[in-house]
Amino acid sequence: MADTSWTSSAKSLKGVILDLCGVLYDSGEDGGTPIPGSVEAVKRLKASDLKLRFCTNETQASREKFVAKLQRMGFDISVCEVFSPAPAALAVLRDRGLRPHLLVYDGLLAEFESVDKSNPNCVVIGDAAENFSYQNLNDAFRVLIGLEKPVLFSLGKGRYYKETDGLKLDVGAYMKALEYACDVEAEVIGKPSPAFFNSVLRDMGLEPHQVLMMGDDLVNDVGGAQHCGMKGLQVRTGKYRPSDQEHPTVTADGTVDDLAQAVDLLLGERGGVSP
Amino acid sequence: MADTSWTSSAKSLKGVILDLCGVLYDSGEDGGTPIPGSVEAVKRLKASDLKLRFCTNETQASREKFVAKLQRMGFDISVCEVFSPAPAALAVLRDRGLRPHLLVYDGLLAEFESVDKSNPNCVVIGDAAENFSYQNLNDAFRVLIGLEKPVLFSLGKGRYYKETDGLKLDVGAYMKALEYACDVEAEVIGKPSPAFFNSVLRDMGLEPHQVLMMGDDLVNDVGGAQHCGMKGLQVRTGKYRPSDQEHPTVTADGTVDDLAQAVDLLLGERGGVSP
């Protein structure tokens, strides 16, 4: 049964931010598969009067390649609508004149091509899956422990995500490993960092209370958005687990079966036509 | 210059506990090399009136194989003098009727041969070095996250250790990764767990204030021993770093260049003959 109390604020909304993995599609070895109804749901949101942006901690590939993959799945989405951590990290590295040692997916390296990586004075980790070998994590550790003041950036801090073959450890787990080993606190770039959400709101030209964030990650999507003053809706797809509903600190403004149901309820409440 | 204030209590000591890696030898691909003077130092301690035990978080091999390696390096040491986490873990698993999923060095598996590992209801991690692949850590994660109440045992919680080719991430970093991913707190078996130190004291038949612990790990050796009421001495070999001397919570009772110097000072103060 759908919890519809959150729709009472639907009429005052001016924008929606969607998480991608676990909301639009489930990732997997094969590149991933769309979640049923989500291609159509994105189309309907785009046709509405709501502003739409996509906000992801996806770091498996450059933003260009990642968006191309979503387009091949049938999603109407373009690069400039997608906010992801790597371009944000690049800006921070440039601002602060830092030279990164990278521990990321091979596919993400292209985003950092233009940065000086010689004699590194910081470490950037993103989800790296199989690249999180002992050797690679140890190499990153040695760079950090060799710095007088270790600087660690983490592209997101998710605990785990869901691929078609099951749950997989996310970058947050490895961030914690390096934090502990080097007695340092990572700077998180990506959700749930307020700086990251605020950059999306700025681009939309909207105030937080005018925007609804939808995601499958209770802490990083829902809690992160709420912390910035947005409403946060959780979908029961992707990494959603029933125990999320008893989380000690984060309570979603609403929970829906999937994106399709959320869009039905949202547009229905705003006076749109149901499909 | 040697800090000798700690020797004022030398006369009242009745026993010494030595950490192994970083105190007696440096580990490495080749099996490791004795730290200069340490073979002789152990011999002198054994010839003294002090009781001697060895307390290690070593989990690369079964205790039998590990002790055999030390004997080949020239150390006068026997299995019954060595306390290590795997036998302690085995006792806990049996007490509580738990079936472990193991993420440890291949060489340690023999210690757990007798335990039912089918349909696991807990995870035991030890240092695993190259076995800490993404796949293996993810397998352990999936076992934990699939349990109604995840139970994680960690054989020690060291941040890193030193091998002949440099610093290496220890089990503590991976413990933190799994703790974060599964929102669980690990039960640590090994140093600095008081239960572990107390089992050594019981075996010696001594009170904590009668015993001096020597190690290269400020937190796990020195701090752990002090927490139990022993004196804690740090050696400047192994993973020792100068910044240890400004640690926010742990201050060693003394710091010495190496085991040889510690034994010189200790036995000298007790009226022994210098070599």
Coordinates of N, CA and C in Angstrom, one line a residue, chain A residues 12-206:
Chain A
S12 N 3.2 22.4 -4.3 CA 4.1 23.6 -4.1 C 5.5 23.3 -4.6
L13 N 5.7 22.1 -5.1 CA 7.0 21.7 -5.7 C 7.3 22.4 -7.0
K14 N 8.6 22.7 -7.2 CA 9.0 23.3 -8.5 C 10.0 22.4 -9.2
G15 N 10.6 21.5 -8.4 CA 11.6 20.7 -9.0 C 11.8 19.3 -8.4
V16 N 12.4 18.4 -9.1 CA 12.7 17.0 -8.6 C 14.1 16.7 -9.0
I17 N 14.8 16.1 -8.0 CA 16.1 15.5 -8.2 C 16.0 14.0 -8.1
L18 N 16.5 13.3 -9.1 CA 16.5 11.9 -9.0 C 17.9 11.3 -8.9
D19 N 18.0 10.3 -7.9 CA 19.1 9.5 -7.9 C 19.0 8.6 -9.1
L20 N 20.1 8.0 -9.6 CA 20.1 7.2 -10.8 C 20.1 5.7 -10.5
C21 N 21.2 5.1 -10.0 CA 21.3 3.7 -9.8 C 20.3 3.3 -8.7
G22 N 19.5 2.3 -8.9 CA 18.5 1.9 -7.9 C 17.2 2.6 -8.0
V23 N 17.2 3.6 -8.8 CA 15.9 4.4 -9.1 C 15.5 4.2 -10.5
L24 N 16.4 4.6 -11.4 CA 16.1 4.4 -12.9 C 16.5 3.0 -13.3
Y25 N 17.6 2.5 -12.8 CA 18.1 1.2 -13.3 C 18.8 0.4 -12.2
D26 N 19.0 -0.9 -12.4 CA 19.9 -1.7 -11.5 C 21.1 -1.9 -12.3
S27 N 22.3 -1.6 -11.7 CA 23.5 -1.8 -12.4 C 23.9 -3.3 -12.3
G28 N 24.8 -3.7 -13.2 CA 25.2 -5.1 -13.2 C 26.3 -5.3 -14.3
E29 N 26.9 -6.5 -14.3 CA 28.0 -6.8 -15.2 C 27.7 -6.4 -16.6
D30 N 26.4 -6.6 -17.0 CA 25.9 -6.3 -18.4 C 25.7 -4.9 -18.6
G31 N 26.1 -4.0 -17.7 CA 25.8 -2.6 -17.9 C 24.6 -2.1 -17.1
G32 N 23.7 -3.1 -16.8 CA 22.5 -2.7 -16.0 C 21.2 -2.8 -16.8
T33 N 20.1 -2.8 -16.1 CA 18.8 -2.9 -16.7 C 17.9 -1.9 -16.1
P34 N 17.0 -1.3 -17.0 CA 16.1 -0.3 -16.4 C 15.1 -0.9 -15.5
I35 N 14.7 -0.2 -14.4 CA 13.7 -0.7 -13.5 C 12.3 -0.5 -14.2
P36 N 11.5 -1.5 -14.2 CA 10.2 -1.4 -15.0 C 9.5 -0.1 -14.7
G37 N 9.1 0.6 -15.8 CA 8.3 1.8 -15.7 C 9.1 3.1 -15.5
S38 N 10.4 2.9 -15.4 CA 11.2 4.1 -15.0 C 11.5 5.0 -16.3
V39 N 11.7 4.3 -17.5 CA 11.9 5.1 -18.7 C 10.7 6.0 -18.9
E40 N 9.5 5.4 -18.8 CA 8.3 6.2 -19.1 C 8.1 7.3 -18.0
A41 N 8.5 6.9 -16.7 CA 8.3 7.9 -15.6 C 9.2 9.1 -15.8
V42 N 10.4 8.9 -16.3 CA 11.3 10.1 -16.6 C 10.7 10.9 -17.7
K43 N 10.2 10.3 -18.7 CA 9.6 11.0 -19.8 C 8.4 11.9 -19.3
R44 N 7.6 11.3 -18.4 CA 6.5 12.1 -17.9 C 6.9 13.3 -17.1
L45 N 7.9 13.0 -16.3 CA 8.5 14.2 -15.5 C 9.0 15.3 -16.3
K46 N 9.7 14.9 -17.4 CA 10.3 15.9 -18.3 C 9.2 16.7 -19.0
A47 N 8.0 16.0 -19.3 CA 6.9 16.7 -20.0 C 6.1 17.5 -19.0
S48 N 6.4 17.4 -17.7 CA 5.6 18.2 -16.7 C 6.3 19.6 -16.6
D49 N 5.7 20.4 -15.7 CA 6.3 21.7 -15.5 C 7.3 21.7 -14.4
L50 N 7.7 20.5 -13.9 CA 8.8 20.4 -12.9 C 10.2 20.5 -13.5
K51 N 11.1 21.2 -12.8 CA 12.5 21.1 -13.3 C 13.0 19.8 -12.8
L52 N 13.9 19.2 -13.6 CA 14.4 17.8 -13.3 C 15.9 17.8 -13.4
R53 N 16.5 17.3 -12.4 CA 18.0 17.1 -12.5 C 18.3 15.6 -11.9
F54 N 19.4 15.1 -12.3 CA 19.9 13.8 -11.8 C 21.1 14.0 -10.9
C55 N 21.1 13.3 -9.8 CA 22.2 13.5 -8.9 C 22.7 12.1 -8.4
T56 N 23.9 11.8 -8.8 CA 24.4 10.4 -8.6 C 25.8 10.4 -8.0
N57 N 26.1 9.4 -7.2 CA 27.4 9.2 -6.8 C 28.1 8.2 -7.7
E58 N 27.6 7.9 -8.8 CA 28.1 7.0 -9.8 C 29.6 7.5 -10.2
T59 N 30.5 6.6 -10.1 CA 31.9 6.9 -10.4 C 32.5 5.7 -11.2
Q60 N 31.7 4.9 -11.9 CA 32.3 3.8 -12.6 C 32.8 4.2 -13.9
A61 N 32.3 5.3 -14.5 CA 32.7 5.8 -15.8 C 32.7 7.3 -15.8
S62 N 33.3 7.9 -16.8 CA 33.2 9.3 -17.0 C 31.7 9.7 -17.2
R63 N 31.3 10.9 -16.9 CA 29.9 11.3 -17.0 C 29.4 11.1 -18.4
E64 N 30.2 11.4 -19.4 CA 29.8 11.2 -20.8 C 29.4 9.8 -21.1
K65 N 30.3 8.9 -20.7 CA 30.1 7.4 -21.0 C 28.9 6.9 -20.2
F66 N 28.7 7.4 -19.0 CA 27.7 7.0 -18.2 C 26.3 7.4 -18.7
V67 N 26.3 8.7 -19.1 CA 25.0 9.2 -19.7 C 24.7 8.5 -21.0
A68 N 25.7 8.2 -21.8 CA 25.5 7.4 -23.1 C 24.8 6.1 -22.8
K69 N 25.3 5.4 -21.7 CA 24.7 4.1 -21.3 C 23.3 4.3 -20.9
L70 N 22.9 5.3 -20.2 CA 21.5 5.5 -19.8 C 20.7 5.8 -21.0
Q71 N 21.2 6.5 -22.0 CA 20.5 6.8 -23.2 C 20.2 5.5 -24.0
R72 N 21.2 4.6 -24.0 CA 21.0 3.3 -24.7 C 19.9 2.5 -24.0
M73 N 19.8 2.7 -22.7 CA 18.7 2.0 -22.0 C 17.3 2.6 -22.3
G74 N 17.3 3.8 -23.0 CA 16.1 4.4 -23.4 C 15.7 5.7 -22.6
F75 N 16.6 6.1 -21.7 CA 16.3 7.3 -20.9 C 16.6 8.6 -21.7
D76 N 15.6 9.5 -21.5 CA 15.8 10.8 -22.1 C 16.6 11.7 -21.1
I77 N 17.9 11.7 -21.3 CA 18.8 12.3 -20.3 C 20.0 12.9 -21.0
S78 N 20.5 14.0 -20.5 CA 21.7 14.6 -21.2 C 22.7 15.0 -20.1
V79 N 24.0 15.1 -20.6 CA 25.1 15.2 -19.7 C 24.9 16.4 -18.7
C80 N 24.4 17.5 -19.2 CA 24.3 18.8 -18.4 C 23.3 18.6 -17.3
E81 N 22.4 17.6 -17.4 CA 21.4 17.5 -16.3 C 21.9 16.6 -15.2
V82 N 23.1 16.0 -15.4 CA 23.6 15.0 -14.4 C 24.7 15.6 -13.5
F83 N 24.6 15.5 -12.2 CA 25.6 15.9 -11.3 C 26.3 14.7 -10.7
S84 N 27.6 14.6 -10.8 CA 28.3 13.4 -10.3 C 29.6 13.9 -9.6
P85 N 30.2 13.1 -8.8 CA 31.3 13.6 -7.9 C 32.6 13.9 -8.6
A86 N 32.9 13.2 -9.7 CA 34.2 13.4 -10.3 C 34.4 14.8 -10.8
P87 N 33.5 15.4 -11.5 CA 33.7 16.8 -11.9 C 33.8 17.8 -10.7
A88 N 33.1 17.5 -9.7 CA 33.1 18.3 -8.5 C 34.5 18.1 -7.8
A89 N 35.0 16.9 -7.8 CA 36.3 16.7 -7.2 C 37.4 17.4 -8.0
L90 N 37.3 17.4 -9.3 CA 38.3 18.0 -10.2 C 38.4 19.5 -9.8
A91 N 37.2 20.1 -9.6 CA 37.2 21.6 -9.3 C 37.9 21.8 -7.9
V92 N 37.7 20.9 -6.9 CA 38.3 21.1 -5.6 C 39.8 21.0 -5.7
L93 N 40.3 19.9 -6.5 CA 41.7 19.7 -6.6 C 42.4 20.9 -7.3
R94 N 41.7 21.5 -8.3 CA 42.3 22.7 -9.0 C 42.3 23.9 -8.0
D95 N 41.2 24.1 -7.3 CA 41.1 25.2 -6.3 C 42.3 25.2 -5.4
R96 N 42.6 24.0 -4.9 CA 43.5 23.8 -3.8 C 44.9 23.4 -4.3
G97 N 45.1 23.3 -5.6 CA 46.4 23.0 -6.1 C 46.9 21.6 -5.7
L98 N 46.0 20.7 -5.6 CA 46.4 19.3 -5.1 C 46.7 18.4 -6.3
R99 N 47.6 17.4 -6.0 CA 48.0 16.4 -7.0 C 47.5 15.1 -6.5
P100 N 46.5 14.5 -7.1 CA 45.9 13.3 -6.5 C 46.6 12.0 -6.9
H101 N 46.6 11.0 -5.9 CA 46.8 9.6 -6.2 C 45.4 9.1 -6.3
L102 N 45.0 8.4 -7.4 CA 43.7 8.0 -7.7 C 43.5 6.5 -7.4
L103 N 42.4 6.2 -6.7 CA 42.0 4.8 -6.6 C 40.5 4.8 -7.0
V104 N 40.3 4.6 -8.2 CA 38.9 4.7 -8.8 C 38.8 3.6 -9.9
Y105 N 37.6 3.5 -10.5 CA 37.4 2.7 -11.6 C 38.3 3.2 -12.8
D106 N 38.8 2.2 -13.6 CA 39.6 2.6 -14.7 C 38.8 3.6 -15.6
G107 N 37.5 3.3 -15.7 CA 36.6 4.2 -16.6 C 36.5 5.6 -16.1
L108 N 36.9 5.9 -14.9 CA 36.8 7.3 -14.4 C 38.0 8.1 -14.6
L109 N 39.1 7.4 -14.9 CA 40.4 8.1 -15.0 C 40.4 9.2 -16.0
A110 N 39.6 9.1 -17.1 CA 39.5 10.1 -18.1 C 39.1 11.5 -17.5
E111 N 38.3 11.4 -16.5 CA 37.8 12.7 -15.9 C 39.0 13.5 -15.3
F112 N 40.0 12.8 -14.9 CA 41.1 13.4 -14.2 C 42.4 13.5 -15.1
E113 N 42.2 13.4 -16.4 CA 43.3 13.4 -17.3 C 44.1 14.6 -17.2
S114 N 43.4 15.8 -17.0 CA 44.1 17.1 -17.1 C 44.8 17.5 -15.8
V115 N 44.7 16.6 -14.8 CA 45.3 17.0 -13.5 C 46.7 16.4 -13.3
D116 N 47.6 17.2 -12.8 CA 49.0 16.7 -12.5 C 48.9 15.7 -11.4
K117 N 49.4 14.5 -11.7 CA 49.3 13.4 -10.7 C 50.7 13.0 -10.2
S118 N 51.7 13.8 -10.6 CA 53.1 13.4 -10.1 C 53.2 13.8 -8.7
N119 N 54.1 13.0 -8.0 CA 54.4 13.3 -6.6 C 53.2 13.7 -5.8
P120 N 52.2 12.7 -5.7 CA 50.9 13.1 -5.1 C 50.9 13.6 -3.7
N121 N 50.0 14.6 -3.4 CA 49.9 15.1 -2.1 C 48.5 15.0 -1.5
C122 N 47.7 14.1 -2.1 CA 46.4 13.7 -1.6 C 46.0 12.4 -2.3
V123 N 44.9 11.8 -1.7 CA 44.4 10.6 -2.3 C 42.9 10.8 -2.6
V124 N 42.5 10.4 -3.8 CA 41.0 10.4 -4.2 C 40.6 9.0 -4.4
I125 N 39.6 8.6 -3.5 CA 39.0 7.2 -3.8 C 37.5 7.4 -4.2
G126 N 37.2 6.6 -5.2 CA 35.8 6.4 -5.6 C 35.5 4.9 -5.5
D127 N 34.2 4.6 -5.8 CA 34.0 3.1 -5.9 C 35.0 2.6 -6.9
A128 N 35.6 1.5 -6.6 CA 36.5 0.9 -7.6 C 36.3 -0.6 -7.8
A129 N 35.4 -1.2 -7.0 CA 35.0 -2.6 -7.1 C 36.3 -3.4 -7.2
E130 N 36.5 -4.2 -8.2 CA 37.6 -5.1 -8.3 C 39.0 -4.4 -8.2
N131 N 39.0 -3.1 -8.5 CA 40.2 -2.4 -8.3 C 40.6 -2.1 -6.9
F132 N 39.7 -2.4 -6.0 CA 40.0 -2.4 -4.5 C 40.7 -3.7 -4.1
S133 N 41.8 -3.9 -4.8 CA 42.7 -5.1 -4.4 C 43.4 -4.6 -3.2
Y134 N 44.0 -5.6 -2.5 CA 44.9 -5.3 -1.3 C 46.0 -4.4 -1.7
Q135 N 46.6 -4.7 -2.9 CA 47.8 -4.0 -3.4 C 47.4 -2.5 -3.6
N136 N 46.2 -2.3 -4.3 CA 45.8 -0.9 -4.6 C 45.5 -0.1 -3.4
L137 N 44.8 -0.8 -2.5 CA 44.4 0.0 -1.2 C 45.6 0.3 -0.4
N138 N 46.6 -0.7 -0.4 CA 47.8 -0.4 0.3 C 48.7 0.7 -0.3
D139 N 48.6 0.7 -1.7 CA 49.4 1.8 -2.3 C 48.8 3.2 -1.9
A140 N 47.4 3.3 -1.9 CA 46.8 4.5 -1.5 C 47.1 4.8 0.0
F141 N 47.1 3.8 0.8 CA 47.5 4.0 2.2 C 48.9 4.5 2.4
R142 N 49.8 4.0 1.6 CA 51.2 4.4 1.7 C 51.4 5.9 1.3
V143 N 50.6 6.3 0.3 CA 50.7 7.7 -0.1 C 50.2 8.6 1.1
L144 N 49.1 8.2 1.7 CA 48.5 9.0 2.8 C 49.4 9.0 4.0
I145 N 49.9 7.9 4.4 CA 50.7 7.8 5.6 C 52.0 8.5 5.5
G146 N 52.4 8.6 4.2 CA 53.7 9.3 3.9 C 53.6 10.9 3.9
L147 N 52.3 11.4 4.0 CA 52.1 12.8 3.9 C 52.2 13.4 5.4
E148 N 52.7 14.6 5.5 CA 52.8 15.1 6.8 C 51.4 15.3 7.4
K149 N 50.5 15.8 6.5 CA 49.1 16.0 6.9 C 48.2 15.3 5.8
P150 N 47.8 14.0 6.0 CA 47.1 13.2 5.0 C 45.8 13.9 4.6
V151 N 45.6 14.0 3.3 CA 44.3 14.5 2.7 C 43.7 13.5 1.9
L152 N 42.5 13.1 2.3 CA 41.7 12.0 1.6 C 40.4 12.5 1.2
F153 N 40.1 12.4 -0.1 CA 38.8 12.7 -0.7 C 38.1 11.4 -1.0
S154 N 36.8 11.4 -0.7 CA 36.0 10.2 -1.0 C 34.9 10.6 -1.9
L155 N 34.7 10.0 -3.1 CA 33.6 10.3 -4.0 C 32.4 9.5 -3.5
G156 N 31.7 10.1 -2.6 CA 30.5 9.5 -1.9 C 31.0 8.7 -0.7
K157 N 30.0 8.2 0.1 CA 30.4 7.4 1.2 C 29.3 6.3 1.5
G158 N 28.8 5.8 0.3 CA 27.8 4.8 0.4 C 28.4 3.5 1.1
R159 N 27.5 2.8 1.8 CA 27.9 1.5 2.4 C 28.0 0.4 1.4
Y160 N 26.9 0.3 0.6 CA 26.9 -0.7 -0.4 C 25.8 -0.4 -1.4
Y161 N 25.8 -1.0 -2.6 CA 24.8 -0.8 -3.6 C 24.4 -2.2 -4.1
K162 N 23.4 -2.1 -5.0 CA 22.8 -3.4 -5.5 C 23.2 -3.5 -6.9
E163 N 23.8 -4.6 -7.3 CA 23.9 -4.9 -8.7 C 23.0 -6.1 -9.0
T164 N 22.9 -6.5 -10.3 CA 21.9 -7.5 -10.7 C 22.3 -8.8 -10.0
D165 N 23.6 -9.0 -9.6 CA 23.9 -10.3 -8.9 C 24.0 -10.2 -7.4
G166 N 23.6 -9.1 -6.8 CA 23.5 -8.9 -5.4 C 24.1 -7.7 -4.9
L167 N 24.2 -7.5 -3.5 CA 24.8 -6.3 -2.9 C 26.3 -6.3 -3.1
K168 N 26.8 -5.1 -3.2 CA 28.2 -4.9 -3.4 C 28.7 -3.8 -2.5
L169 N 29.9 -4.0 -1.9 CA 30.5 -2.9 -1.0 C 30.7 -1.7 -1.8
D170 N 30.4 -0.5 -1.3 CA 30.6 0.7 -1.9 C 31.9 1.4 -1.3
V171 N 32.2 2.6 -1.9 CA 33.4 3.3 -1.5 C 33.5 3.7 -0.1
G172 N 32.3 3.9 0.6 CA 32.3 4.3 2.0 C 33.1 3.3 2.9
A173 N 32.9 2.0 2.6 CA 33.6 1.0 3.4 C 35.1 1.2 3.3
Y174 N 35.6 1.5 2.1 CA 37.1 1.6 1.9 C 37.6 3.0 2.4
M175 N 36.7 4.0 2.3 CA 37.0 5.3 2.9 C 37.2 5.0 4.4
K176 N 36.4 4.3 5.1 CA 36.5 4.0 6.5 C 37.8 3.3 6.8
A177 N 38.2 2.3 5.9 CA 39.4 1.6 6.1 C 40.6 2.5 6.1
L178 N 40.7 3.5 5.1 CA 41.8 4.4 5.1 C 41.8 5.4 6.2
E179 N 40.5 5.9 6.5 CA 40.4 6.8 7.7 C 41.0 6.2 8.9
Y180 N 40.7 5.0 9.2 CA 41.2 4.3 10.4 C 42.7 4.1 10.3
A181 N 43.2 3.6 9.2 CA 44.6 3.3 9.1 C 45.5 4.5 9.2
C182 N 45.0 5.6 8.7 CA 45.8 6.9 8.7 C 45.3 7.9 9.8
D183 N 44.3 7.5 10.6 CA 43.8 8.4 11.6 C 43.5 9.8 11.0
V184 N 42.6 9.8 9.9 CA 42.3 11.0 9.2 C 40.8 11.0 8.9
E185 N 40.2 12.1 8.7 CA 38.8 12.1 8.3 C 38.7 12.5 6.8
A186 N 38.0 11.7 6.0 CA 37.9 12.0 4.6 C 37.0 13.2 4.4
E187 N 37.3 13.9 3.3 CA 36.4 14.9 2.8 C 35.5 14.2 1.7
V188 N 34.2 14.2 2.0 CA 33.3 13.5 1.1 C 32.9 14.5 0.0
I189 N 33.0 14.0 -1.3 CA 32.6 14.8 -2.4 C 31.5 14.0 -3.1
G190 N 30.3 14.5 -3.2 CA 29.1 13.8 -3.7 C 28.1 13.7 -2.6
K191 N 27.0 13.0 -2.8 CA 26.0 12.9 -1.8 C 26.6 12.2 -0.6
P192 N 26.2 12.5 0.7 CA 25.2 13.5 1.1 C 25.8 14.9 1.4
S193 N 27.0 15.2 0.8 CA 27.6 16.5 1.1 C 26.7 17.7 0.7
P194 N 26.4 18.6 1.7 CA 25.5 19.7 1.4 C 26.1 20.5 0.2
A195 N 27.4 20.7 0.1 CA 27.9 21.5 -1.0 C 27.5 20.9 -2.3
F196 N 27.5 19.6 -2.4 CA 27.1 18.9 -3.6 C 25.6 19.1 -4.0
F197 N 24.7 18.9 -3.0 CA 23.3 19.1 -3.2 C 23.1 20.6 -3.6
N198 N 23.8 21.5 -2.9 CA 23.5 22.9 -3.1 C 23.9 23.3 -4.5
S199 N 25.0 22.7 -5.1 CA 25.4 23.0 -6.5 C 24.3 22.6 -7.4
V200 N 23.5 21.6 -7.1 CA 22.4 21.2 -8.0 C 21.3 22.2 -7.9
L201 N 21.0 22.6 -6.6 CA 19.9 23.6 -6.4 C 20.2 24.9 -7.1
R202 N 21.5 25.3 -7.0 CA 21.9 26.6 -7.7 C 21.6 26.5 -9.2
D203 N 22.0 25.3 -9.8 CA 21.8 25.1 -11.2 C 20.3 25.1 -11.6
M204 N 19.5 24.7 -10.7 CA 18.0 24.7 -10.9 C 17.4 26.0 -10.7
G205 N 18.1 26.9 -9.9 CA 17.6 28.2 -9.6 C 16.4 28.1 -8.6
L206 N 16.4 27.0 -7.7 CA 15.3 26.8 -6.8 C 15.8 26.8 -5.4

